[in-house]
Amino acid sequence: MRSVIGEQVFVEEVLESSSPVLVHFWAPWCSVCRLIEPALAKLRSDSGEQVKLIGINADENLKLASSYRITTLPTVLLFQGGKLLHRLDSYQNREELRTVLQEVIPTQANT
């Protein structure tokens, strides 16, 4: 299951993580955000759980959302080694994200 975090633990959970991290910026009022959660969870499961899935409520973490210039929801960011590798604004489907993950964990993402 995904973890929901805030600004206080972002550095530790995302930037200092030894695993790739998918960060899902969402808001309670965003219906598309809720609709894609099962797809994100499935993708994480398909990757052998080598990818960490983190959710961040953009409404409650405005400073963090602003620092990554989040202007649309949902937005999914992929971090590895503390660096932002990919950004998917207005995330729409699992295949789009699977393609991005293939660069990070090619063998698992292809299954």
mmCIF file of C-alpha atoms in Angstrom:
data_model
loop_
_atom_site.group_PDB
_atom_site.id
_atom_site.type_symbol
_atom_site.label_atom_id
_atom_site.label_comp_id
_atom_site.label_asym_id
_atom_site.label_seq_id
_atom_site.Cartn_x
_atom_site.Cartn_y
_atom_site.Cartn_z
ATOM 1 C CA MET A 1 0.000 0.000 0.000
ATOM 2 C CA ARG A 2 1.194 3.519 -0.617
ATOM 3 C CA SER A 3 2.452 5.762 2.130
ATOM 4 C CA VAL A 4 1.054 9.255 2.509
ATOM 5 C CA ILE A 5 3.714 11.683 3.636
ATOM 6 C CA GLY A 6 4.236 15.404 4.105
ATOM 7 C CA GLU A 7 7.060 17.879 3.788
ATOM 8 C CA GLN A 8 8.637 16.838 7.092
ATOM 9 C CA VAL A 9 9.694 13.384 5.856
ATOM 10 C CA PHE A 10 9.988 14.021 2.103
ATOM 11 C CA VAL A 11 13.788 14.172 2.144
ATOM 12 C CA GLU A 12 14.113 10.929 4.099
ATOM 13 C CA GLU A 13 11.389 8.954 2.293
ATOM 14 C CA VAL A 14 12.029 10.187 -1.250
ATOM 15 C CA LEU A 15 15.342 11.959 -1.768
ATOM 16 C CA GLU A 16 17.387 9.661 0.490
ATOM 17 C CA SER A 17 15.692 6.429 -0.619
ATOM 18 C CA SER A 18 17.901 3.717 -2.087
ATOM 19 C CA SER A 19 14.955 2.519 -4.230
ATOM 20 C CA PRO A 20 13.218 4.315 -7.078
ATOM 21 C CA VAL A 21 10.261 6.304 -5.716
ATOM 22 C CA LEU A 22 7.012 7.190 -7.479
ATOM 23 C CA VAL A 23 5.532 10.302 -5.919
ATOM 24 C CA HIS A 24 1.839 10.829 -6.615
ATOM 25 C CA PHE A 25 0.640 14.390 -5.962
ATOM 26 C CA TRP A 26 -3.116 14.317 -5.370
ATOM 27 C CA ALA A 27 -5.947 16.152 -3.623
ATOM 28 C CA PRO A 28 -9.152 14.895 -1.985
ATOM 29 C CA TRP A 29 -11.335 16.810 -4.454
ATOM 30 C CA CYS A 30 -9.524 15.327 -7.506
ATOM 31 C CA SER A 31 -11.619 12.432 -8.820
ATOM 32 C CA VAL A 32 -9.004 11.415 -11.401
ATOM 33 C CA CYS A 33 -6.450 11.170 -8.580
ATOM 34 C CA ARG A 34 -8.608 8.597 -6.820
ATOM 35 C CA LEU A 35 -9.238 6.708 -10.045
ATOM 36 C CA ILE A 36 -5.556 6.176 -10.807
ATOM 37 C CA GLU A 37 -4.575 4.913 -7.347
ATOM 38 C CA PRO A 38 -5.381 1.255 -8.194
ATOM 39 C CA ALA A 39 -3.320 1.530 -11.394
ATOM 40 C CA LEU A 40 -0.367 2.930 -9.445
ATOM 41 C CA ALA A 41 -0.648 0.178 -6.839
ATOM 42 C CA LYS A 42 -0.797 -2.489 -9.575
ATOM 43 C CA LEU A 43 2.229 -1.026 -11.302
ATOM 44 C CA ARG A 44 4.154 -1.069 -8.040
ATOM 45 C CA SER A 45 3.123 -4.680 -7.485
ATOM 46 C CA ASP A 46 4.115 -5.615 -11.054
ATOM 47 C CA SER A 47 7.565 -4.122 -10.478
ATOM 48 C CA GLY A 48 8.247 -6.633 -7.724
ATOM 49 C CA GLU A 49 7.781 -3.907 -5.145
ATOM 50 C CA GLN A 50 11.230 -2.558 -5.997
ATOM 51 C CA VAL A 51 9.584 0.814 -6.490
ATOM 52 C CA LYS A 52 8.331 2.795 -3.509
ATOM 53 C CA LEU A 53 4.940 4.501 -3.950
ATOM 54 C CA ILE A 54 4.399 7.712 -2.002
ATOM 55 C CA GLY A 55 1.303 9.912 -2.015
ATOM 56 C CA ILE A 56 1.406 13.612 -1.216
ATOM 57 C CA ASN A 57 -1.734 15.658 -0.660
ATOM 58 C CA ALA A 58 -0.935 18.800 -2.662
ATOM 59 C CA ASP A 59 -3.494 20.870 -0.727
ATOM 60 C CA GLU A 60 -1.814 20.095 2.602
ATOM 61 C CA ASN A 61 1.740 20.429 1.261
ATOM 62 C CA LEU A 62 1.614 23.608 -0.803
ATOM 63 C CA LYS A 63 5.282 24.467 -0.305
ATOM 64 C CA LEU A 64 6.399 21.048 -1.528
ATOM 65 C CA ALA A 65 3.966 21.096 -4.460
ATOM 66 C CA SER A 66 5.166 24.570 -5.367
ATOM 67 C CA SER A 67 8.826 23.564 -5.199
ATOM 68 C CA TYR A 68 8.143 20.918 -7.885
ATOM 69 C CA ARG A 69 5.883 23.297 -9.834
ATOM 70 C CA ILE A 70 2.812 21.090 -9.525
ATOM 71 C CA THR A 71 0.106 22.856 -11.536
ATOM 72 C CA THR A 72 -2.136 19.941 -12.498
ATOM 73 C CA LEU A 73 -3.363 16.930 -10.593
ATOM 74 C CA PRO A 74 -2.663 14.148 -10.624
ATOM 75 C CA THR A 75 1.064 14.531 -11.206
ATOM 76 C CA VAL A 76 3.428 11.601 -10.835
ATOM 77 C CA LEU A 77 7.153 12.145 -10.313
ATOM 78 C CA LEU A 78 9.787 9.412 -10.488
ATOM 79 C CA PHE A 79 12.860 9.862 -8.302
ATOM 80 C CA GLN A 80 15.974 7.742 -8.096
ATOM 81 C CA GLY A 81 19.077 8.496 -6.078
ATOM 82 C CA GLY A 82 17.558 11.758 -4.903
ATOM 83 C CA LYS A 83 17.109 13.061 -8.442
ATOM 84 C CA LEU A 84 13.926 13.708 -10.362
ATOM 85 C CA LEU A 85 14.118 11.437 -13.411
ATOM 86 C CA HIS A 86 10.674 11.816 -14.954
ATOM 87 C CA ARG A 87 7.549 13.869 -14.559
ATOM 88 C CA LEU A 88 4.088 12.884 -15.752
ATOM 89 C CA ASP A 89 1.641 15.760 -15.528
ATOM 90 C CA SER A 90 -2.011 14.772 -15.839
ATOM 91 C CA TYR A 91 -1.076 11.098 -15.566
ATOM 92 C CA GLN A 92 -3.477 9.090 -17.699
ATOM 93 C CA ASN A 93 -2.524 5.437 -17.961
ATOM 94 C CA ARG A 94 -0.359 2.681 -16.561
ATOM 95 C CA GLU A 95 1.451 2.031 -19.858
ATOM 96 C CA GLU A 96 2.763 5.589 -19.889
ATOM 97 C CA LEU A 97 4.287 5.041 -16.461
ATOM 98 C CA ARG A 98 5.474 1.504 -17.257
ATOM 99 C CA THR A 99 7.553 2.927 -20.111
ATOM 100 C CA VAL A 100 9.227 5.357 -17.718
ATOM 101 C CA LEU A 101 9.882 2.609 -15.154
ATOM 102 C CA GLN A 102 11.594 0.409 -17.757
ATOM 103 C CA GLU A 103 14.571 2.765 -17.636
ATOM 104 C CA VAL A 104 14.929 2.259 -13.884
ATOM 105 C CA ILE A 105 14.109 -1.441 -13.489
ATOM 106 C CA PRO A 106 13.995 -2.916 -17.011
ATOM 107 C CA THR A 107 13.414 -6.569 -16.125
ATOM 108 C CA GLN A 108 10.536 -6.088 -13.704
ATOM 109 C CA ALA A 109 8.749 -3.353 -15.650
ATOM 110 C CA ASN A 110 8.542 -5.540 -18.748
ATOM 111 C CA THR A 111 6.412 -8.223 -17.110
#
